[in-house]
Structure formats: C-alpha cells, structure tokens
Amino acid sequence: MNEPTQSNAVMTTPVRFYDGRTSRPYDALMSHVQGTDVLTIQTDAAIHQFALQDGRLRGAIGQTPPAIEFPNEVRIELLNMNLPSWLNDVGQRDSKLNWIKQLWLHKVWQWERSPTWIVASIIFTVLFGFVVVRYGIPAFATQTAYALPEHTLDNLGKQALAQFDESFLKPSHLSVQRQNQLRQDYDHWIKGTPSQNIIFREGGLLGANAFALPDGTIVVTDELVGLSKQDFEILAVLAHETGHLARRHALRQAITGASLGVLMIAITGDSSDLMSSIPTALIGMTYSRGFEREADDYAYQLMTARGIPLHYFSDILVRLEQQHEAKKGDLAKSGFKDYLSTHPPTAERILRFKK
Ligand SMILES: [Zn+2]
C-alpha cells in the first residue's frame, strides 16, 4: 500500500491528511488525474480537492517525511521518505506550480542520507563544537563576567564563601590586630580597583592557601600566614590573587564550566539554571595554566611597580610546593582542587620571580 499505484492515468498515493480544522490526522488516498491541476484527497468520510498551484512542498528533514501544505493549515504528509515519482513528474511538466520550486528541499534529505554528507556533517559538527567550546563559550564567559552587575557578584561571592565555610574552612585563630595589620599592608602595597576585601580562615585540609571570590573577597588561610617568613611573601600571594580578580578569572572559569553544563543540558534536554550552578563550579575549580600565567604577570608588574622585591613570591612558592607535596594525599581525599597548587609552582614560575 505504500507504493503509488497507477491506473488509467490516475496516480494514487496513501497519505496522512490534516484538514486544518482539527489536529487529528486522517488516513487518506491522494490522487491526481494526469493533465489536470487538481489534487484529490479521499478519506473514509469525505473527498477534498485542492488546486495544485496553491500547494507548497516541504522536503523531508531528518526522519520527517515530505509534506504538501495548502492554505488554512491543510497538510498532506507522505508516508515514506521518497516523493512519489508521479508527483515529481507533475512538477517537472508544469513550472507554474510554485511548490515545485521547493523540490530542492527534498534533496536535503537525500543528501543527508549519502555517506559523504554524513561524514561531512559529522566533521562539520565536531569542528563547530570545537570552535564553540574552545572560543565561543570562553568569549561568552568573559563578556558575561564583566557585564554581571555588582549585586550578582556579591551574591555569587557570598554563596561560594558559604559553601567553602561549610565544607573546608574554620574561623581564623589569628588575632584581630594581626588580621588588621595584614589588611593595612595589603591596602598600602597591593590594593587595586575595584577594592578587595581580605578575610582570614583556618584552611584545614586546604592548608596554606589563598583564593579570590567573585565579589572581590580574597580568602587567606592561617596556614599561609604561618608558612610565610615575611609579610611581603603574603602580599606577593595576594598580588597574584588580585590578578585573578582583576581579570575576573574565577567568574570566567565558572561561567565557562556552567555554560558547558547548560550546553550539555541543551543537548540532553535536562533543565537547570546557569547562575545557580556557578557557586558549585567555583568550589571544584582549577584555573587554566593561562590564567595562572596572567595572574603571575599581574603580580610581577605590580610588585615591580611598587618596589616589592620579586623573590618574595618565589620564596613562598617554593615553600608552598614543599608543603603541598607533603599534604598531597589529604588534599586528594578532600576532593578540593587547591587554587595555589592547581598547577604546582613549576620551576619556570619560581625562576621568573627569583631573579
Ligand atoms: Zn593562581
């Protein structure tokens, strides 16, 4: 029944018919008497006739067979992917029929089926995906990171800190005087615009560490203060973290991660919310090597400009590296990607500041 039959120059093809009045499909026979410009649809209940030139052909796309549409939402769906040959013939004979000009659309489906086109479209999709992921999303993340309003940054920072406090951090044991003195040193030597807010916490599993949150908060652990032999070493680490803040690294990275999640959701059809996933993305985050280099650049320039000897940064990096080597197991267990040791202070990084 699926193949067109031919008798007395009447061409007949089974179709699915939508009459435009209800959304219900009807099983029907579509027929055409050669030489006329009428298309006849016969259902169990009625016979409908349409002028061929009013029709419009929609080519097959993916798994959807071709269809002919008429005004007033009338739609005739073919039951298989191939256009009946008689319909092609009608189109070829009478170039007045405007839907025949749509015939090429039907070809799209045929191309889709050819191995060359399948391979080509896979290659295209992969390349397109690569460009989107490699360039599109980071560019979007950068734009978004700089465009987010102040109160959103505040909220994101507060949420991330709350999550950190819940999972890793404890109140600092440093005296208020010591905390204030370090804050004053920071304000005097490092402070950038917009201004940052230094807070202190016991790091626990995070050990000697410092990290910046989107609202401009820099968290410094007691352990980092304990590990330093000179306050300038702490300031050097803070200069590096200020660099991360100035370039909005945390936000850019978190938005990138969250966007990839949303992209996956778009593909898999699950639903979620970009903004709500950012604080979580911040927690498990590792900075890219490029971001670390940028933050180092920032610290390098700032320390040079303000006359802070560069070796303070490399001095503490060396000690941080030793400490993180020793504590590696604990950190791995915590599941936390330690900001400062994301990319362990490589010899190259240390060497640069040693000079
Ligand atoms: Zn860093």
XYZ file of C-alpha atoms and ligand atoms in Angstrom:
356
model
C 0.000 0.000 0.000
C 2.924 2.327 0.488
C 3.915 2.452 -3.142
C 1.987 4.569 -5.581
C -0.207 2.651 -7.949
C -1.109 3.706 -11.429
C -4.322 3.073 -13.339
C -5.940 4.959 -16.209
C -3.567 7.848 -15.717
C -4.909 8.321 -12.197
C -1.998 8.462 -9.782
C -2.680 7.406 -6.222
C -0.573 7.510 -3.095
C -1.531 6.809 0.532
C -1.024 9.812 2.792
C -1.785 11.239 6.198
C -4.195 14.153 5.868
C -4.761 17.101 8.212
C -7.879 19.039 7.259
C -6.856 22.215 9.098
C -9.940 22.213 11.284
C -8.787 19.680 13.862
C -5.320 18.462 14.743
C -6.406 14.926 14.060
C -4.707 13.113 11.169
C -6.787 11.118 8.683
C -5.623 8.141 6.696
C -6.299 9.114 3.122
C -5.528 8.481 -0.516
C -4.051 11.292 -2.534
C -4.800 11.104 -6.220
C -4.175 13.117 -9.306
C -5.568 12.742 -12.800
C -2.846 13.361 -15.321
C -3.185 16.609 -17.166
C -5.366 18.315 -14.569
C -4.299 20.778 -11.900
C -6.322 19.189 -9.128
C -5.114 17.096 -6.223
C -7.790 14.934 -4.651
C -7.734 13.652 -1.082
C -10.116 10.889 -0.160
C -10.698 9.916 3.446
C -13.297 7.458 4.745
C -15.595 10.389 5.401
C -15.037 12.897 2.637
C -13.363 13.949 -0.567
C -11.358 17.165 -0.706
C -9.937 18.844 -3.763
C -7.097 21.300 -3.939
C -5.615 23.361 -6.734
C -2.065 22.145 -7.313
C -0.665 25.660 -7.641
C -1.813 26.523 -4.104
C 0.379 23.796 -2.652
C 3.789 24.079 -1.132
C 6.129 21.155 -0.766
C 8.082 20.705 2.428
C 11.035 18.452 1.820
C 11.894 15.588 4.105
C 14.064 16.648 7.018
C 15.718 14.048 9.195
C 13.122 11.423 9.971
C 10.169 13.603 8.907
C 8.768 12.614 5.500
C 7.931 15.249 2.896
C 4.598 17.021 3.103
C 2.453 19.242 0.907
C 0.874 22.215 2.594
C -2.173 24.137 1.440
C -3.674 27.342 2.811
C -5.759 27.154 6.010
C -3.400 24.703 7.733
C -4.202 21.877 5.389
C -1.332 19.426 5.355
C -0.727 16.231 3.442
C 2.052 14.078 4.814
C 3.584 11.384 2.706
C 4.115 8.090 4.424
C 7.604 7.438 3.219
C 10.691 9.438 2.563
C 10.643 9.261 -1.189
C 8.461 11.588 -3.146
C 6.156 9.529 -5.422
C 7.577 9.674 -8.897
C 4.313 10.919 -10.401
C 4.454 13.988 -8.166
C 7.933 14.674 -9.457
C 6.661 14.289 -12.996
C 3.801 16.727 -12.388
C 6.280 19.253 -11.067
C 8.652 18.805 -13.956
C 5.896 19.281 -16.525
C 4.321 22.372 -15.025
C 6.780 25.007 -13.931
C 3.968 27.328 -12.817
C 3.485 25.278 -9.684
C 5.318 27.278 -7.050
C 5.870 24.379 -4.700
C 7.834 22.561 -7.342
C 10.469 25.221 -6.819
C 10.730 23.813 -3.326
C 11.685 20.429 -4.662
C 15.338 21.030 -3.925
C 14.461 20.996 -0.234
C 13.579 17.399 -0.640
C 17.122 16.878 -1.838
C 18.397 17.931 1.571
C 17.045 14.734 2.949
C 18.636 12.727 0.179
C 21.980 14.415 0.807
C 21.601 13.689 4.482
C 21.433 10.039 3.647
C 24.547 9.912 1.498
C 27.697 8.667 3.267
C 29.745 11.614 2.015
C 27.297 14.043 3.525
C 27.050 12.088 6.737
C 30.840 12.154 7.124
C 30.996 15.801 6.094
C 28.303 16.770 8.562
C 29.972 14.829 11.360
C 33.248 16.627 10.629
C 31.422 19.942 10.484
C 29.603 19.256 13.743
C 32.809 18.279 15.523
C 34.668 21.335 14.200
C 31.760 23.594 15.030
C 31.542 22.088 18.505
C 35.259 22.570 18.980
C 35.096 26.229 17.930
C 32.088 26.843 20.190
C 33.723 25.166 23.178
C 37.238 26.476 22.595
C 36.424 30.064 21.595
C 32.696 30.770 21.730
C 31.994 29.815 25.313
C 35.143 31.447 26.800
C 34.342 34.644 24.861
C 30.779 34.499 26.136
C 32.059 33.832 29.665
C 34.419 36.818 29.505
C 31.657 39.109 28.247
C 29.280 37.872 30.906
C 31.880 38.049 33.687
C 32.471 41.745 33.012
C 28.790 42.506 32.454
C 27.403 40.949 35.628
C 26.008 43.589 37.978
C 27.602 44.283 41.339
C 24.896 42.669 43.430
C 25.115 39.444 41.396
C 28.857 39.321 42.104
C 28.104 39.918 45.776
C 25.605 37.085 45.829
C 27.892 34.683 43.995
C 30.769 35.548 46.325
C 28.635 35.078 49.428
C 27.239 31.762 48.210
C 30.667 30.445 47.305
C 32.100 31.520 50.672
C 29.169 29.891 52.465
C 29.901 26.643 50.613
C 33.597 26.888 51.415
C 32.835 27.598 55.073
C 30.520 24.618 55.213
C 32.920 22.190 53.604
C 36.504 23.191 54.394
C 37.091 26.374 56.316
C 37.022 27.163 60.024
C 37.219 30.517 61.818
C 40.676 32.042 61.885
C 42.806 31.896 65.001
C 44.768 34.962 64.018
C 44.299 37.892 66.351
C 42.198 40.778 65.131
C 45.286 43.010 65.334
C 47.290 40.666 63.124
C 44.429 40.458 60.614
C 44.033 44.221 60.528
C 47.744 44.768 60.165
C 47.852 42.450 57.127
C 44.819 44.232 55.672
C 46.532 47.576 56.100
C 49.694 46.262 54.456
C 47.591 44.980 51.613
C 45.800 48.310 51.223
C 49.108 50.125 51.278
C 51.084 47.933 48.898
C 48.765 45.976 46.655
C 45.195 47.171 46.632
C 43.703 47.553 43.178
C 40.422 48.828 41.832
C 37.744 47.799 42.477
C 38.821 47.312 46.059
C 39.262 43.909 47.593
C 38.306 42.571 50.940
C 40.724 40.267 52.752
C 39.291 37.685 55.110
C 41.074 35.037 57.160
C 40.130 31.430 57.814
C 41.716 28.286 59.139
C 42.257 26.277 55.978
C 42.105 22.753 57.437
C 42.531 20.363 54.540
C 43.218 23.277 52.209
C 46.371 24.042 54.142
C 48.386 27.128 53.259
C 46.236 28.752 50.635
C 44.622 31.865 49.284
C 41.866 32.312 46.765
C 39.712 35.034 45.327
C 35.901 35.036 45.134
C 33.864 36.920 42.504
C 32.750 39.683 44.872
C 36.357 40.747 45.426
C 36.871 38.772 48.617
C 40.264 37.137 48.991
C 40.356 34.296 51.482
C 43.732 33.800 53.213
C 44.307 30.782 55.408
C 46.022 30.924 58.798
C 48.327 28.259 57.435
C 49.538 30.556 54.658
C 50.271 33.272 57.190
C 52.077 30.632 59.289
C 54.098 29.401 56.334
C 55.389 32.857 55.462
C 58.640 34.150 56.904
C 57.991 37.689 55.754
C 54.732 39.564 55.369
C 55.843 40.558 51.885
C 55.501 36.899 50.960
C 51.816 37.023 51.885
C 51.468 40.275 49.981
C 53.065 38.646 46.943
C 50.490 35.844 47.030
C 47.779 38.483 47.456
C 49.141 40.328 44.425
C 48.733 37.110 42.443
C 45.169 36.646 43.724
C 44.398 40.299 42.955
C 45.492 39.498 39.406
C 42.918 36.695 39.269
C 40.300 39.178 40.477
C 41.312 41.956 38.111
C 40.951 39.587 35.161
C 37.804 38.034 36.628
C 39.313 34.580 36.270
C 37.106 32.834 38.816
C 33.950 34.097 37.174
C 35.133 33.420 33.636
C 36.156 29.900 34.521
C 32.977 29.227 36.482
C 30.718 30.640 33.747
C 32.603 28.578 31.181
C 32.045 25.473 33.260
C 28.414 26.296 33.884
C 27.853 27.108 30.198
C 29.284 23.767 29.191
C 26.819 22.266 31.632
C 23.978 24.234 30.061
C 25.183 23.173 26.613
C 25.057 19.564 27.755
C 21.582 20.219 29.162
C 20.536 21.729 25.822
C 21.770 18.575 24.112
C 20.427 16.094 26.628
C 17.211 18.021 27.312
C 17.594 18.220 31.073
C 16.865 21.592 32.623
C 18.787 23.656 35.120
C 19.882 27.177 35.828
C 23.168 28.750 34.801
C 23.516 31.108 37.756
C 22.699 28.538 40.405
C 25.450 26.222 39.213
C 28.174 28.872 39.392
C 28.918 28.696 43.136
C 29.385 24.936 42.811
C 31.556 25.424 39.765
C 33.673 27.835 41.822
C 34.294 25.227 44.502
C 35.662 22.498 42.293
C 37.501 24.864 40.048
C 41.002 24.676 38.715
C 42.488 27.619 36.902
C 43.866 27.118 33.472
C 47.598 27.488 33.027
C 46.903 30.623 31.004
C 45.011 32.229 33.876
C 47.806 31.356 36.322
C 50.329 32.959 33.998
C 48.162 36.080 33.723
C 47.878 36.326 37.496
C 51.650 35.870 37.780
C 52.126 38.615 35.181
C 49.882 40.879 37.190
C 51.798 40.181 40.400
C 55.127 40.632 38.609
C 54.164 44.041 37.225
C 52.518 45.222 40.400
C 55.427 44.188 42.627
C 57.900 45.765 40.233
C 55.876 48.984 40.059
C 55.579 49.239 43.847
C 59.141 48.243 44.602
C 58.440 44.905 46.306
C 61.344 42.540 45.678
C 60.126 39.742 43.393
C 61.893 36.959 45.284
C 59.207 37.143 47.996
C 56.818 35.445 45.618
C 59.219 32.701 44.554
C 60.290 32.180 48.199
C 56.764 31.365 49.303
C 56.026 29.368 46.156
C 58.964 27.094 46.979
C 57.663 26.545 50.500
C 54.093 26.070 49.274
C 55.275 23.452 46.852
C 57.118 21.544 49.556
C 54.103 21.711 51.834
C 51.665 20.596 49.158
C 53.936 17.722 48.182
C 53.777 16.558 51.778
C 49.998 17.039 52.087
C 49.067 15.781 48.645
C 47.251 12.725 49.990
C 44.973 14.735 52.282
C 44.058 17.159 49.545
C 43.260 14.374 47.137
C 40.952 12.869 49.749
C 39.162 16.191 50.251
C 38.362 16.359 46.536
C 39.320 20.019 46.597
C 41.345 21.419 43.750
C 43.676 23.658 45.660
C 43.921 27.034 43.969
C 47.554 27.692 44.611
C 48.642 24.195 43.781
C 46.368 23.740 40.790
C 49.423 23.941 38.676
C 52.167 23.272 41.176
C 54.622 26.112 41.216
C 56.798 24.946 38.419
C 60.497 25.628 38.293
C 59.766 28.045 35.465
C 57.331 30.071 37.537
C 59.652 30.200 40.527
C 62.671 31.046 38.407
C 60.925 34.026 36.909
C 60.490 35.694 40.270
C 63.839 34.620 41.657
C 65.866 36.972 39.501
Zn 46.538 31.420 40.929
